Backbone as JSON, one array per atom type, in Angstrom:
{
  "sequence": "MTTKITLEDKGQDLLWLRVNEGGLVEEAGPFQNEFWKGAYIPVWNLRTGQLLPIHHPPHIIRGFLKYKVISIKKEQ",
  "N": [[-77.09, -20.53, 140.05], [-77.11, -23.62, 138.35], [-76.42, -25.6, 135.3], [-77.3, -28.61, 134.17], [-75.74, -30.96, 132.11], [-76.35, -33.85, 130.13], [-74.79, -36.28, 128.53], [-74.89, -38.57, 125.82], [-74.47, -42.14, 126.17], [-71.63, -43.86, 125.33], [-69.94, -45.65, 126.63], [-67.9, -43.86, 127.53], [-66.0, -42.0, 130.15], [-66.97, -39.8, 130.71], [-70.06, -38.48, 131.36], [-71.73, -36.59, 132.05], [-72.08, -33.07, 132.95], [-71.87, -30.1, 135.1], [-72.61, -26.79, 134.65], [-71.74, -23.32, 135.09], [-73.6, -20.07, 135.02], [-72.07, -18.59, 133.69], [-70.83, -20.34, 131.85], [-68.86, -22.09, 132.65], [-67.5, -25.07, 133.54], [-68.26, -26.45, 136.61], [-68.49, -28.85, 137.76], [-67.98, -32.59, 136.78], [-68.83, -35.77, 135.68], [-69.06, -39.3, 135.69], [-66.62, -39.73, 136.3], [-63.29, -38.28, 135.85], [-63.52, -35.6, 136.75], [-61.53, -33.56, 137.8], [-60.17, -33.17, 135.37], [-61.86, -31.84, 133.45], [-62.95, -29.95, 134.75], [-63.31, -26.28, 134.93], [-63.5, -25.75, 132.13], [-64.9, -24.51, 129.08], [-68.17, -24.09, 128.21], [-70.61, -23.14, 125.9], [-73.65, -22.63, 127.03], [-75.92, -21.0, 126.43], [-76.39, -21.36, 123.82], [-76.76, -24.07, 123.36], [-78.12, -27.13, 122.29], [-80.39, -30.12, 122.51], [-79.44, -33.27, 121.04], [-77.34, -32.29, 119.41], [-73.7, -32.49, 118.98], [-71.42, -31.83, 121.94], [-70.31, -28.53, 122.18], [-67.2, -27.33, 123.23], [-64.45, -25.6, 124.92], [-61.55, -25.78, 125.99], [-58.58, -25.17, 126.74], [-55.24, -26.35, 127.1], [-56.0, -28.42, 125.53], [-58.47, -28.63, 123.95], [-59.49, -26.38, 121.58], [-61.99, -24.34, 120.81], [-63.59, -26.68, 120.1], [-65.4, -29.8, 119.74], [-67.1, -32.51, 121.55], [-67.21, -35.91, 121.03], [-69.89, -36.83, 121.65], [-73.23, -36.64, 121.96], [-75.54, -34.22, 123.06], [-77.84, -35.25, 125.52], [-79.6, -34.33, 127.11], [-80.69, -31.13, 129.11], [-80.6, -29.48, 131.83], [-81.82, -27.02, 134.02], [-80.77, -26.41, 137.33], [-80.89, -25.67, 141.09]],
  "CA": [[-77.84, -21.49, 139.51], [-76.4, -24.24, 137.42], [-77.05, -26.29, 134.32], [-76.77, -30.02, 134.13], [-75.85, -31.31, 130.7], [-76.22, -35.06, 130.2], [-74.22, -36.86, 127.18], [-75.17, -39.94, 125.45], [-73.6, -43.06, 126.84], [-70.94, -44.94, 124.55], [-68.91, -46.17, 127.35], [-67.11, -43.19, 128.13], [-65.95, -41.8, 131.65], [-67.68, -38.47, 131.06], [-71.58, -38.46, 131.11], [-72.57, -35.33, 132.64], [-71.3, -31.67, 133.33], [-72.48, -29.26, 135.76], [-72.07, -25.78, 134.27], [-72.47, -22.08, 135.9], [-74.12, -19.35, 134.33], [-71.08, -18.06, 132.88], [-70.48, -21.34, 130.84], [-67.71, -22.62, 133.16], [-67.7, -26.49, 134.16], [-67.83, -26.88, 138.02], [-68.12, -30.26, 138.09], [-68.22, -33.5, 135.74], [-68.7, -36.72, 136.16], [-68.83, -39.73, 137.09], [-65.02, -39.57, 136.45], [-62.41, -37.15, 135.19], [-63.69, -34.16, 137.21], [-60.35, -32.58, 137.79], [-59.57, -32.7, 133.76], [-62.89, -31.15, 132.9], [-63.37, -28.49, 135.6], [-62.82, -24.93, 134.31], [-63.83, -25.76, 130.48], [-66.15, -23.39, 128.82], [-69.33, -24.47, 127.25], [-71.64, -21.87, 125.38], [-74.8, -23.3, 127.39], [-76.99, -20.48, 125.99], [-76.69, -21.82, 122.32], [-76.66, -25.47, 123.28], [-79.37, -27.79, 122.01], [-80.27, -31.63, 122.62], [-79.18, -33.87, 119.77], [-76.17, -31.99, 118.87], [-72.51, -32.66, 119.7], [-71.09, -30.77, 122.84], [-69.24, -27.62, 121.83], [-66.43, -27.09, 124.29], [-63.29, -24.87, 124.75], [-60.53, -26.28, 127.17], [-57.12, -24.97, 126.53], [-54.62, -26.4, 125.76], [-56.43, -29.68, 125.04], [-59.4, -28.5, 123.0], [-59.54, -25.1, 121.15], [-63.22, -24.36, 119.95], [-63.85, -27.76, 119.52], [-66.66, -30.58, 120.1], [-66.91, -33.66, 122.24], [-67.84, -36.86, 120.13], [-70.88, -37.09, 122.09], [-74.46, -35.9, 121.79], [-76.15, -33.83, 124.22], [-79.28, -35.91, 125.53], [-80.69, -33.44, 128.13], [-80.39, -29.78, 129.42], [-81.66, -29.18, 132.83], [-81.46, -26.02, 135.01], [-80.58, -26.8, 138.7], [-80.76, -24.46, 141.96]],
  "C": [[-76.87, -22.12, 138.47], [-77.18, -25.14, 136.35], [-76.39, -27.65, 134.41], [-76.84, -30.68, 132.74], [-75.68, -32.71, 130.59], [-75.72, -35.44, 128.69], [-74.74, -38.24, 127.09], [-74.11, -40.7, 126.05], [-73.02, -43.91, 125.88], [-69.99, -45.63, 125.22], [-67.79, -45.32, 127.92], [-66.89, -42.9, 129.61], [-66.73, -40.43, 131.71], [-69.22, -38.65, 130.65], [-72.27, -37.28, 131.41], [-71.67, -34.19, 133.11], [-72.31, -30.66, 134.2], [-71.83, -27.78, 135.36], [-72.63, -24.55, 134.97], [-72.99, -21.26, 134.88], [-73.3, -18.63, 133.37], [-70.73, -19.15, 131.53], [-69.34, -22.33, 131.35], [-68.1, -23.94, 133.63], [-67.23, -26.38, 135.53], [-67.72, -28.11, 138.32], [-68.47, -31.14, 136.89], [-68.09, -34.99, 136.19], [-69.58, -38.09, 135.32], [-67.33, -40.07, 137.29], [-64.44, -38.53, 135.9], [-62.99, -35.48, 135.48], [-62.85, -33.22, 137.24], [-59.88, -32.21, 136.3], [-60.52, -31.72, 133.43], [-63.27, -29.77, 133.63], [-62.65, -27.37, 135.09], [-63.02, -24.84, 132.83], [-64.92, -24.79, 130.68], [-66.88, -24.07, 127.92], [-70.36, -23.54, 127.03], [-72.93, -22.6, 125.85], [-75.93, -22.39, 126.75], [-77.25, -20.74, 124.55], [-76.73, -23.31, 122.36], [-78.25, -25.97, 123.05], [-79.27, -29.31, 122.11], [-80.2, -31.97, 121.28], [-77.94, -33.33, 119.12], [-74.85, -32.46, 119.55], [-72.34, -31.56, 120.56], [-70.27, -29.96, 122.29], [-68.47, -27.38, 123.21], [-65.25, -26.5, 124.18], [-62.47, -25.32, 126.08], [-59.25, -26.12, 126.81], [-56.2, -25.71, 127.5], [-55.07, -27.53, 124.9], [-57.52, -29.55, 123.95], [-59.57, -26.85, 122.88], [-60.75, -25.18, 120.39], [-63.62, -25.64, 119.36], [-65.34, -28.6, 120.12], [-66.28, -31.84, 120.56], [-67.51, -34.48, 121.22], [-69.18, -37.36, 120.52], [-72.36, -36.16, 121.94], [-74.93, -35.47, 122.92], [-77.72, -34.46, 124.2], [-80.32, -35.11, 126.46], [-79.91, -32.19, 128.66], [-81.19, -29.51, 130.69], [-81.09, -27.92, 133.96], [-81.44, -26.51, 136.51], [-80.31, -25.28, 139.63], [-79.32, -24.51, 142.57]]
}
């Protein structure tokens, strides 16, 4: 089971991420999939309206993206 996280659109290349049960990004889009794949997002603590928490060494260490989460949907 995966979770699709949709971000607010401010013209960036990253609008959504699909995350597995362990919090690892399996797919991101519509662009930059290869960059974001393998990043870690604590999905069990995630809420709409907050900035997206993400951990993606060596680029982001326990940081946040500057885009808010607008939806969180479980997928099969």
